Amino acid sequence: MEYKVFDRTKPIGEFTAQPDDDLIICRCEEITKGEIRKAVYDGMYTINEIKRYLRAGMGLCQGLTCGRNVKDIVARELGISPAELEEATPRPPARPVTAKVYADCRGEED
Amino acid sequence: MKRYDLIVIGAGPAGLSAAIEGAKAGMRTALFDENEKPGGQLFKQIHKFFGSKEHKAKIRGINIGGELLKEAETAGVEVHLSSTVIGIYPEKCISVNRGDHIENYRAEAIIVATGAAERMIPFKGWDLPGVLGAGAAQTMMNLHGVMPGNKIVMMGTGNVGLVVSFQLLQAGCQVEALIDAAPRVGGYGVHAAKVARTGVPFYLSHTIVEAKGTDHVESVVIGQVDEKFRIIPGTEKEMEADTVCVAVGLNPMSQLVRMTGCEMKEVGGLVPACDEYGATSIPGIFAAGDVSGIEEASSAMIEGHITGLAAAKYAGWIEEDTFKTQVEERTASLEKLRQGMFAPQNKGKKIEKTDEGLPVSASLLERGYMDANEMETYPGVVKKEGVHPVIECSQNIPCDPCQEACPFGCIKVGERITDLPAVTEDSVCKNCGACVAACPGQAIFLVNEDEDGTYGTVTLPYEFLPLPQAGDRGKGLDRSGRPVCDAEVVKVQDTNAFDKTAVLTMRVPREYAMTARFFKKEV
Ligand SMILES: Cc1cc2nc3c(=O)[nH]c(=O)nc-3n(C[C@H](O)[C@H](O)[C@H](O)COP(=O)(O)OP(=O)(O)OC[C@H]3O[C@@H](n4cnc5c(N)ncnc54)[C@H](O)[C@@H]3O)c2cc1C
């Protein structure tokens, strides 16, 4: 896949409020559409940046529900197609694992 | 670290089929799934499947799952349940979370068959309890025996929305409305028709404006949309409901396979770019089923077999020529499924004529049921004396169990399994009901248009409990679910061979024999 590379020196304009900005998009972390849109104007152009800035997609479902919706919102603000935005880097654990399990994790011998 | 020859992730139809091929080739094969029960989506599919005999048509999904599982066990697949794969690492290693610990495994080849997750469309109030995915509702009902709610609004008229609506009705829920922003029903017409005839209204070119309620859904506001999907002011309509099911598509669950660093592509979701056998750009890493492109269980199974064979060949367990002959057979079978109006290559296209050159029913696409006056266009609907089959099948879908179901040769599908079924000229129907029960679309009726000058009879598929009994009186409903006449049940057949599709015969005034298509008992 070829993803869009941004020239960040070019301004994208000002954030303007929309009537449904209070709509929750990431249910796990309770992040609204307005917060995601604002983040773009704060300079967060990639899904990885949005994720670290807002925690959208970092909750229990790990973005399985909201991932696509977050991508659509960011792409629209940037005026590009969602397919041009790279998804967040996938990392283990792919599903939430309790800290207890990791704490108990003894290194296995090969 | 424990080693296997083949690791398969996800025990849905694709994963099970892939693991079977690996084990059959002699590979030490392990299959991991995060759920307590294997089968992936299949174990929730209580309806009869489409396709041909080779695709296990007219068998219920759940039973296909059972067959696959048995086959996997016989072949020697180690099935690990409640085992969540949390990471894939270089050198084909995986980490698995089982209970309170993590285990690591390595294999010669890995097949990722993790399926898909439901898409959601955010609307005002979508975060209220009571809004859930249609697949989630299906899991609640069919795996856990829990009704998701009482009054349901279903969003989405694709096959998932249609099938789950029918299953909600079977579970005893009331489906208030089926809505879709598109101007046409997205799924099979026969799935729509079996929901419509119970009285569920379809609202095409509509969307949900808002789900209202304080701590759960109490009502739903819908509104009509224009061609740009904007709500037309003044068309809003509020209906009482406690549940909204969302069936607007699936996203391939490709997070895990992406960890391998394989090449990806966008086709209705992000999927690994695979060759025709499911090999990703990383040697030894394969993908099959919904994770590599949303399709169906029937195709996921075949893809799984092909990918399993490819992994076996990659790791040196089968020879090139064995691989070739086996794959050829599977590919031919897959091609048969990928035909007809709903084939992947026709996605999004507006199809106005059937392969036979007949006009596609507009009413079916806009309201979920065919108009009585469109009926006679189709080769399955003929006028005859005495009892005869009336096949209300008007779209080219890959499905042909009806042809084989009739032991008397009354029904012919033709060369391709997507051809419309026809009632043969000089055949004599013996009124056995086998075709009625066999049709996965519940689109076949046996009709006697004139029994004695006053009454006619209609024999229909019936999958609701409690089952009506001979002598029960009630109303005959037309294809839209509107009560149109008095009806009396004269016979109910419920044999093992019919596999839980009861075949109910009702007597109606003869002028309603071609109109009444469902029975509702008087209460
Ligand atoms: C309501 C509905 C009706 C349908 N009706 C039909 C029909 O009539 N005919 C038809 O052919 N198809 C039908 N389908 C489609 C069919 O069910 C799917 O296409 C098919 O199940 C895909 O198979 P799969 O093996 O790729 O994935 P799945 O069946 O989704 O299986 C994937 C499995 O992998 C598991 N998994 C995922 N990630 C991990 C992980 N990290 N670790 C461990 N396990 C993991 C999942 O939990 C799941 O059990 C229907 C689907 C739905 C939702």
XYZ file of C-alpha atoms and ligand atoms in Angstrom:
686
model
C 0.000 0.000 0.000
C 1.157 3.517 -0.793
C 0.199 5.881 1.982
C -0.075 9.645 1.812
C 2.982 11.544 2.977
C 2.139 15.018 4.244
C 3.902 18.256 3.759
C 3.391 19.587 7.253
C 4.543 23.061 6.400
C 1.328 23.628 4.480
C -1.505 24.929 6.647
C -4.809 22.991 6.630
C -6.907 25.872 7.937
C -8.684 26.426 11.206
C -10.746 24.025 13.274
C -14.433 24.858 13.056
C -16.969 23.287 15.392
C -19.639 20.939 14.019
C -23.019 20.187 15.602
C -22.188 16.510 16.261
C -18.744 17.094 17.757
C -19.939 15.662 21.064
C -20.620 12.265 19.483
C -18.522 9.583 21.157
C -16.468 7.660 18.601
C -14.091 5.546 20.685
C -16.419 4.026 23.247
C -13.706 2.346 25.318
C -11.782 5.561 25.970
C -14.729 7.944 25.512
C -13.139 10.081 22.820
C -15.480 12.354 20.864
C -15.593 13.260 17.222
C -14.733 16.865 18.146
C -11.605 15.770 20.037
C -10.438 13.725 17.063
C -11.110 16.565 14.631
C -9.320 19.066 16.874
C -6.335 16.759 17.196
C -5.860 16.946 13.435
C -5.556 20.737 13.685
C -3.144 20.256 16.574
C -0.908 18.541 14.030
C -1.845 14.880 14.458
C -2.023 13.716 10.849
C -1.489 10.002 11.267
C -3.462 7.354 13.108
C -0.430 6.550 15.260
C -0.252 10.196 16.355
C -3.991 10.382 17.037
C -3.757 7.209 19.066
C -0.913 8.436 21.248
C -2.395 11.916 21.600
C -5.940 10.863 22.532
C -5.798 7.126 23.408
C -8.492 6.457 20.778
C -8.175 2.750 19.959
C -6.095 1.945 23.037
C -8.931 0.641 25.187
C -10.435 -2.770 25.769
C -11.422 -3.455 22.165
C -8.110 -2.173 20.804
C -9.819 -0.181 18.076
C -11.743 -3.119 16.601
C -14.937 -1.064 16.771
C -13.799 2.537 16.297
C -10.651 2.094 14.182
C -12.383 2.567 10.889
C -14.530 5.450 12.133
C -11.510 7.320 13.513
C -9.777 6.847 10.189
C -12.796 8.196 8.277
C -12.963 11.318 10.456
C -9.234 12.096 10.166
C -9.231 11.480 6.410
C -12.161 13.817 5.915
C -10.412 16.624 7.820
C -7.306 16.115 5.717
C -9.313 15.914 2.517
C -7.953 12.507 1.508
C -9.362 9.015 1.097
C -9.295 6.814 4.248
C -7.337 4.229 2.251
C -4.454 6.710 2.043
C -4.069 6.743 5.828
C -1.937 4.036 7.335
C -3.572 2.203 10.241
C -1.933 2.258 13.655
C 1.110 0.002 13.909
C -0.131 -3.396 15.053
C 1.656 -4.585 18.161
C 1.311 -7.436 20.559
C -0.768 -7.991 22.564
C -3.479 -8.151 19.904
C -6.031 -8.589 22.668
C -5.961 -7.118 26.192
C -3.933 -9.243 28.601
C -4.167 -8.630 32.340
C -1.039 -7.279 34.009
C -1.092 -10.294 36.327
C -0.487 -12.626 33.407
C 2.520 -10.618 32.263
C 3.836 -10.295 35.829
C 3.698 -14.080 36.187
C 5.359 -14.616 32.842
C 8.539 -16.549 33.489
C 10.920 -16.846 30.598
C 10.531 -20.266 29.008
C 13.540 -22.370 28.154
C 13.845 -23.290 24.515
C 9.213 -23.426 22.960
C 6.901 -26.066 21.546
C 7.171 -26.703 17.810
C 4.591 -27.704 15.258
C 4.763 -28.152 11.529
C 1.702 -25.989 11.040
C -0.032 -23.443 13.234
C -3.502 -22.195 12.285
C -4.979 -19.161 14.051
C -8.789 -19.032 14.196
C -11.078 -22.065 14.228
C -13.781 -20.738 11.906
C -14.657 -22.512 8.655
C -11.434 -21.285 7.008
C -9.116 -22.248 9.858
C -10.716 -25.647 10.446
C -10.540 -26.523 6.741
C -6.918 -25.379 6.493
C -5.912 -27.378 9.553
C -7.622 -30.491 8.157
C -5.508 -30.314 4.988
C -2.299 -29.761 6.946
C -2.941 -32.694 9.260
C -4.009 -34.932 6.361
C -0.695 -34.168 4.660
C 1.000 -35.486 7.791
C 1.900 -32.170 9.417
C 1.752 -31.842 13.189
C -0.949 -29.217 13.230
C -2.172 -26.967 16.037
C -5.286 -24.808 15.764
C -5.859 -21.944 18.214
C -9.091 -20.060 18.868
C -9.923 -17.498 21.510
C -13.439 -18.839 22.072
C -14.591 -21.675 24.313
C -16.246 -23.303 21.333
C -14.727 -23.837 17.892
C -16.432 -22.972 14.624
C -16.080 -19.191 14.437
C -19.186 -17.654 12.903
C -20.520 -21.052 11.825
C -21.733 -22.041 15.259
C -24.123 -19.087 15.324
C -25.571 -19.823 11.893
C -28.690 -21.807 12.669
C -30.074 -21.351 9.156
C -29.690 -23.607 6.141
C -26.852 -22.668 3.792
C -27.015 -21.929 0.093
C -24.829 -23.481 -2.586
C -24.681 -26.935 -4.053
C -24.312 -30.337 -2.430
C -20.503 -30.048 -2.669
C -20.764 -26.794 -0.675
C -22.916 -28.473 1.973
C -26.031 -26.617 0.844
C -29.267 -26.964 2.843
C -27.277 -28.005 5.896
C -27.470 -25.596 8.800
C -24.229 -23.698 9.529
C -23.990 -25.092 13.029
C -24.090 -28.645 11.684
C -21.463 -27.880 9.050
C -19.293 -26.639 11.921
C -19.840 -29.892 13.788
C -18.867 -31.934 10.721
C -15.695 -29.886 10.194
C -14.675 -30.226 13.812
C -15.079 -34.006 13.710
C -13.069 -34.148 10.514
C -10.308 -32.042 12.096
C -10.135 -34.299 15.126
C -10.058 -37.446 12.995
C -7.251 -35.957 10.910
C -5.272 -35.393 14.111
C -5.479 -31.604 14.462
C -4.699 -30.415 18.008
C -7.500 -27.953 18.723
C -6.665 -25.421 21.460
C -9.665 -23.421 22.657
C -9.810 -20.406 24.983
C -6.404 -19.663 23.508
C -5.917 -16.111 22.293
C -3.020 -15.503 19.972
C -1.645 -12.142 21.089
C 1.371 -11.805 18.840
C 3.217 -13.113 15.812
C 6.994 -12.663 15.770
C 9.762 -13.272 13.250
C 10.838 -16.879 12.648
C 7.154 -17.879 12.719
C 6.729 -17.701 16.473
C 3.462 -16.908 18.207
C 2.440 -16.048 21.767
C -0.769 -17.440 23.117
C -2.651 -16.281 26.179
C -4.312 -19.285 27.839
C -6.001 -18.648 31.162
C -3.455 -17.027 33.456
C -0.318 -17.646 31.450
C 1.354 -17.088 28.109
C 2.760 -19.872 25.933
C 5.010 -19.560 22.925
C 5.024 -21.767 19.867
C 6.924 -22.014 16.617
C 6.003 -23.632 13.305
C 7.222 -24.174 9.756
C 4.159 -22.384 8.432
C 1.423 -20.225 9.944
C -2.063 -19.759 8.527
C -3.955 -16.746 9.831
C -7.741 -17.242 9.672
C -8.919 -14.707 12.223
C -12.144 -13.722 10.440
C -13.736 -10.302 10.746
C -15.194 -7.847 13.242
C -18.434 -5.916 12.911
C -18.500 -2.401 11.583
C -20.307 0.314 13.492
C -21.857 3.555 12.318
C -21.931 6.191 15.023
C -25.209 8.065 15.412
C -26.603 10.097 18.295
C -27.155 7.700 21.174
C -25.182 4.812 19.643
C -23.247 4.439 22.886
C -26.423 3.675 24.866
C -26.823 0.114 26.169
C -29.122 -1.621 23.710
C -27.159 -0.674 20.592
C -25.148 -3.647 19.419
C -23.850 -5.407 16.357
C -26.203 -7.854 14.658
C -23.541 -10.526 14.988
C -23.311 -9.805 18.700
C -27.092 -10.188 18.990
C -26.747 -13.498 17.174
C -24.050 -14.650 19.598
C -26.299 -13.773 22.541
C -29.270 -15.676 21.121
C -27.724 -18.658 19.450
C -24.711 -19.381 21.626
C -25.861 -18.189 25.019
C -29.649 -18.441 24.811
C -30.201 -14.796 25.780
C -32.712 -12.547 24.028
C -30.949 -9.295 23.126
C -34.138 -7.280 23.654
C -37.857 -7.241 22.967
C -38.416 -4.598 20.330
C -35.668 -4.411 17.772
C -34.762 -1.985 15.019
C -32.368 -3.586 12.542
C -30.039 -1.312 10.593
C -28.776 -2.915 7.415
C -30.493 -5.146 4.853
C -27.506 -7.180 3.736
C -27.643 -10.907 4.351
C -26.428 -10.489 7.918
C -29.198 -7.981 8.744
C -31.831 -10.137 7.053
C -30.716 -13.451 8.541
C -30.332 -12.058 12.050
C -33.761 -10.359 11.815
C -35.333 -13.722 11.033
C -33.472 -15.349 13.909
C -34.575 -12.559 16.275
C -38.173 -13.307 15.265
C -37.523 -17.000 15.897
C -36.181 -16.149 19.347
C -39.462 -14.365 20.118
C -38.336 -10.760 19.647
C -40.414 -8.237 17.769
C -38.577 -6.689 14.838
C -40.087 -3.207 14.486
C -38.337 -2.249 11.291
C -35.522 -3.092 8.934
C -33.841 0.055 7.697
C -31.139 0.772 5.171
C -29.660 4.002 3.847
C -29.331 2.397 0.412
C -32.365 2.571 -1.873
C -32.350 -1.221 -2.397
C -32.235 -4.315 -0.206
C -28.611 -5.467 -0.132
C -29.003 -9.157 0.646
C -30.718 -12.073 -1.085
C -34.327 -11.352 -2.015
C -35.448 -14.683 -0.579
C -33.971 -13.786 2.835
C -35.843 -10.457 2.700
C -39.105 -12.102 1.633
C -39.165 -14.565 4.511
C -38.832 -11.667 6.980
C -41.325 -9.416 5.154
C -44.072 -12.054 5.094
C -44.117 -12.155 8.892
C -45.054 -8.457 8.845
C -41.748 -6.641 9.372
C -41.737 -3.318 7.489
C -38.707 -2.331 5.371
C -37.550 1.282 5.247
C -35.109 1.713 2.373
C -33.352 5.085 1.911
C -33.668 5.571 5.655
C -31.176 5.856 8.452
C -31.131 6.182 12.217
C -31.186 9.791 13.353
C -30.994 9.032 17.028
C -31.414 6.354 19.662
C -33.147 7.919 22.661
C -33.186 6.878 26.287
C -31.706 7.677 29.671
C -29.698 4.585 30.580
C -30.772 2.315 27.734
C -32.495 2.586 24.368
C -36.165 3.483 24.748
C -37.001 4.709 21.279
C -35.402 5.157 17.895
C -35.827 8.062 15.492
C -35.398 7.193 11.831
C -35.453 9.517 8.857
C -35.452 9.310 5.088
C -32.229 10.213 3.270
C -31.588 11.833 -0.089
C -29.208 10.450 -2.701
C -26.273 11.961 -0.793
C -27.420 10.162 2.366
C -28.472 13.399 4.099
C -31.564 13.222 6.249
C -34.537 14.953 4.632
C -35.982 17.288 7.293
C -39.560 16.499 8.239
C -39.319 12.784 7.421
C -38.286 11.790 10.956
C -40.336 9.129 12.630
C -39.990 7.869 16.189
C -40.640 4.259 17.104
C -40.596 2.498 20.412
C -37.705 0.059 20.667
C -35.267 -1.197 23.292
C -32.614 -2.535 20.940
C -30.829 -1.387 17.811
C -28.901 -4.003 15.875
C -26.296 -2.685 13.471
C -25.486 -4.812 10.423
C -23.537 -2.504 8.159
C -20.683 -4.750 7.160
C -17.585 -6.396 8.501
C -13.946 -5.401 8.829
C -11.287 -8.054 8.240
C -9.433 -8.679 11.526
C -6.014 -8.281 10.004
C -4.162 -6.831 13.021
C -2.397 -10.099 13.760
C -1.301 -10.872 10.226
C -0.014 -7.298 9.856
C 2.424 -7.967 12.709
C 4.362 -10.165 10.303
C 5.074 -7.103 8.185
C 3.419 -8.618 5.154
C 2.280 -6.532 2.217
C -1.295 -5.238 2.669
C -3.981 -3.950 0.317
C -7.339 -2.227 0.605
C -10.411 -4.088 -0.646
C -13.367 -3.109 1.508
C -11.005 -3.180 4.471
C -7.305 -3.754 4.966
C -6.302 -7.279 3.944
C -3.009 -9.057 3.279
C -2.032 -9.094 -0.389
C -2.063 -12.844 -1.070
C -1.465 -14.991 -4.123
C -4.292 -17.217 -5.354
C -3.388 -19.870 -2.749
C -3.380 -17.545 0.254
C 0.402 -17.019 0.548
C 1.290 -13.554 1.876
C 4.445 -11.696 0.874
C 6.258 -13.273 3.853
C 7.338 -16.851 3.062
C 5.528 -19.350 5.264
C 2.797 -16.928 6.369
C -0.621 -17.570 4.842
C -4.115 -16.103 5.230
C -7.558 -17.547 4.479
C -11.224 -16.689 4.985
C -12.771 -13.344 5.904
C -9.415 -11.957 7.098
C -8.224 -11.948 3.495
C -11.450 -10.455 2.094
C -15.022 -10.641 3.374
C -17.011 -13.385 1.702
C -18.964 -16.308 3.066
C -18.518 -19.425 5.103
C -18.923 -21.588 2.002
C -16.058 -19.818 0.241
C -14.036 -19.546 3.476
C -14.068 -23.347 3.722
C -12.780 -23.840 0.194
C -10.167 -21.116 0.630
C -9.103 -22.805 3.848
C -8.593 -26.128 2.062
C -6.588 -24.485 -0.703
C -4.411 -22.544 1.743
C -3.875 -25.652 3.879
C -2.629 -27.465 0.787
C -0.408 -24.516 -0.112
C 1.151 -24.495 3.363
C 1.739 -28.255 3.142
C 3.441 -27.826 -0.205
C 5.513 -24.900 1.069
C 6.837 -26.959 3.974
C 7.502 -29.939 1.729
C 4.737 -32.265 2.882
C 3.037 -32.753 -0.465
C 4.315 -32.910 -4.013
C 3.651 -30.319 -6.640
C 1.333 -32.568 -8.710
C -0.793 -33.666 -5.741
C -1.130 -30.004 -4.872
C -2.110 -29.081 -8.404
C -4.842 -31.691 -8.859
C -6.355 -31.067 -5.427
C -6.306 -27.304 -5.783
C -7.831 -27.467 -9.239
C -10.856 -29.289 -7.879
C -11.303 -26.805 -5.040
C -10.881 -23.816 -7.314
C -13.584 -25.085 -9.650
C -15.918 -25.451 -6.687
C -15.080 -21.921 -5.502
C -15.755 -20.507 -8.961
C -19.279 -21.941 -8.895
C -20.005 -20.017 -5.699
C -18.622 -16.765 -7.036
C -21.285 -16.504 -9.725
C -24.600 -14.725 -10.011
C -25.962 -11.335 -9.103
C -24.255 -11.183 -5.723
C -20.844 -12.362 -6.940
C -17.852 -10.295 -5.783
C -17.417 -8.847 -9.294
C -20.995 -7.489 -9.215
C -20.665 -5.723 -5.880
C -22.306 -2.299 -5.954
C -23.666 -2.804 -9.460
C -27.334 -2.257 -10.150
C -28.544 -5.353 -11.923
C -31.810 -4.965 -13.771
C -32.143 -8.286 -15.582
C -31.586 -11.881 -14.581
C -29.258 -14.128 -16.614
C -32.465 -15.383 -18.241
C -33.220 -11.825 -19.387
C -36.146 -11.371 -16.994
C -36.650 -8.085 -15.154
C -35.485 -8.139 -11.531
C -38.364 -7.490 -9.156
C -38.243 -3.826 -8.132
C -40.714 -4.393 -5.350
C -38.467 -7.050 -3.823
C -35.568 -4.608 -3.763
C -37.572 -1.688 -2.426
C -39.981 -3.344 -0.019
C -38.560 -6.780 0.671
C -41.270 -8.759 -1.093
C -42.431 -9.386 -4.639
C -45.629 -7.888 -5.995
C -48.236 -10.507 -6.837
C -48.372 -9.297 -10.434
C -44.611 -9.738 -10.947
C -44.782 -13.330 -9.882
C -45.660 -15.026 -13.135
C -42.575 -13.604 -14.831
C -40.393 -16.256 -13.240
C -39.945 -19.840 -14.448
C -40.721 -21.273 -10.999
C -44.207 -19.816 -10.973
C -46.656 -21.628 -13.243
C -50.377 -22.202 -13.247
C -51.421 -25.858 -13.043
C -54.314 -27.999 -11.953
C -53.960 -29.717 -8.616
C -51.066 -29.294 -6.222
C -47.903 -27.886 -7.757
C -44.751 -26.134 -6.592
C -44.597 -22.347 -6.790
C -40.962 -21.260 -6.580
C -40.684 -17.583 -5.700
C -36.995 -17.427 -6.590
C -36.237 -14.452 -8.820
C -32.513 -13.730 -8.444
C -29.476 -15.586 -9.764
C -27.870 -16.872 -6.582
C -25.588 -19.914 -6.290
C -28.050 -22.428 -4.921
C -29.644 -25.624 -6.200
C -30.889 -27.994 -3.468
C -34.487 -27.746 -4.759
C -33.649 -29.649 -7.922
C -32.371 -32.629 -6.016
C -34.999 -32.416 -3.294
C -37.847 -33.331 -5.633
C -37.827 -37.094 -6.197
C -40.374 -36.692 -9.011
C -38.380 -34.365 -11.234
C -40.724 -31.399 -10.915
C -37.919 -28.856 -10.453
C -35.018 -28.067 -12.723
C -32.282 -25.519 -12.053
C -30.341 -26.036 -15.225
C -26.675 -25.955 -16.158
C -25.379 -23.416 -13.710
C -26.311 -23.407 -10.043
C -27.204 -19.735 -10.362
C -29.930 -20.370 -12.945
C -33.478 -19.716 -11.781
C -35.331 -22.904 -10.856
C -38.137 -23.856 -13.217
C -41.154 -26.078 -12.722
C -40.955 -28.749 -15.421
C -43.827 -29.095 -17.880
C -45.333 -32.557 -17.541
C -44.183 -33.382 -14.029
C -46.681 -34.435 -11.395
C -46.250 -33.092 -7.871
C -46.956 -35.696 -5.177
C -47.354 -33.043 -2.503
C -44.537 -34.490 -0.351
C -43.164 -31.141 0.835
C -39.503 -32.117 0.397
C -38.730 -29.077 -1.776
C -40.466 -26.746 0.666
C -38.220 -27.886 3.502
C -35.065 -28.071 1.392
C -35.065 -24.530 -0.015
C -32.583 -22.524 2.103
C -34.395 -19.361 1.004
C -37.804 -20.670 2.146
C -39.117 -19.608 -1.235
C -40.986 -22.737 -2.332
C -44.702 -23.216 -1.721
C -47.000 -26.010 -2.803
C -50.224 -24.537 -4.018
C -53.550 -25.980 -5.003
C -55.329 -23.049 -6.521
C -58.698 -24.746 -6.514
C -59.448 -27.701 -4.272
C -63.225 -27.865 -4.509
C -64.447 -24.682 -6.147
C -64.347 -22.788 -2.838
C -61.017 -23.420 -1.181
C -57.411 -23.750 -2.157
C -54.399 -24.868 -0.134
C -50.975 -23.376 0.446
C -48.111 -25.412 1.871
C -45.307 -23.299 3.342
C -42.065 -23.607 5.309
C -42.527 -22.768 8.978
C -39.674 -22.384 11.462
C -41.304 -20.858 14.519
C -42.361 -22.314 17.843
C -44.875 -23.231 19.068
C -45.685 -25.164 15.929
C -49.327 -24.750 14.834
C -51.388 -27.930 14.657
C -53.971 -29.276 12.273
C -57.280 -27.609 13.064
C -55.736 -24.324 14.195
C -57.486 -21.309 12.781
C -56.041 -17.914 12.036
C -55.180 -15.552 9.249
C -53.382 -16.004 5.994
C -50.815 -13.225 5.576
C -49.748 -11.973 2.168
C -46.128 -11.435 1.123
C -45.993 -8.125 2.982
C -47.287 -9.714 6.168
C -50.756 -8.174 5.903
C -53.624 -10.431 7.026
C -55.740 -11.014 3.928
C -57.996 -13.990 4.608
C -59.108 -16.633 7.073
C -56.949 -19.733 7.129
C -57.128 -23.150 8.723
C -54.166 -25.432 9.212
C -54.898 -28.824 7.683
C -51.541 -30.545 8.007
C -48.156 -30.017 9.674
C -45.241 -32.239 8.671
C -42.129 -32.148 10.812
C -39.998 -35.150 9.921
C -36.283 -35.657 10.639
C -35.515 -35.360 6.933
C -36.909 -31.824 6.932
C -34.333 -30.867 9.566
C -36.499 -28.590 11.701
C -38.227 -26.798 8.852
C -41.843 -27.747 9.443
C -44.032 -27.933 6.356
C -47.419 -26.430 7.103
C -50.469 -26.704 4.873
C -53.288 -24.193 5.291
C -56.672 -24.012 3.594
C -57.647 -20.578 2.326
C -60.409 -19.208 0.088
C -59.229 -20.150 -3.402
C -58.867 -16.558 -4.564
C -56.096 -16.192 -1.953
C -54.113 -19.292 -2.883
C -51.612 -17.222 -4.860
C -51.570 -14.422 -2.280
C -51.410 -15.963 1.199
C -47.860 -16.948 2.104
C -47.744 -17.130 5.884
C -49.957 -18.305 8.707
C -50.717 -16.445 11.875
C -52.686 -18.193 14.561
C -55.669 -16.487 16.107
C -55.008 -15.617 19.741
C -25.286 -13.270 10.590
C -24.376 -13.926 9.595
C -24.943 -14.805 8.677
C -24.136 -15.470 7.749
N -24.707 -16.355 6.895
C -23.951 -17.047 6.017
C -24.527 -18.011 5.118
O -25.739 -18.247 5.107
N -23.716 -18.662 4.257
C -22.377 -18.429 4.253
O -21.675 -19.074 3.465
N -21.804 -17.516 5.077
C -22.553 -16.821 5.960
N -21.978 -15.876 6.795
C -20.562 -15.549 6.649
C -19.652 -16.511 7.351
O -20.099 -16.754 8.657
C -18.235 -15.975 7.386
O -17.873 -15.526 6.108
C -17.268 -17.076 7.780
O -17.563 -17.521 9.072
C -15.803 -16.630 7.707
O -14.995 -17.671 8.133
P -13.578 -17.453 8.785
O -13.087 -18.806 9.149
O -12.774 -16.626 7.884
O -13.796 -16.543 10.063
P -14.657 -16.747 11.419
O -15.772 -17.690 11.249
O -14.976 -15.365 11.868
O -13.610 -17.390 12.417
C -12.471 -16.711 12.889
C -12.138 -17.227 14.268
O -10.854 -16.739 14.660
C -10.907 -16.333 15.996
N -9.827 -15.387 16.280
C -9.675 -14.133 15.791
N -8.577 -13.557 16.277
C -8.011 -14.463 17.101
C -6.841 -14.454 17.909
N -6.041 -13.384 17.971
N -6.554 -15.557 18.633
C -7.364 -16.650 18.589
N -8.476 -16.705 17.845
C -8.790 -15.627 17.105
C -12.293 -15.737 16.103
O -12.735 -15.590 17.434
C -13.115 -16.753 15.325
O -13.524 -17.825 16.128
C -22.746 -15.199 7.734
C -22.176 -14.300 8.649
C -22.963 -13.665 9.575
C -22.332 -12.706 10.565
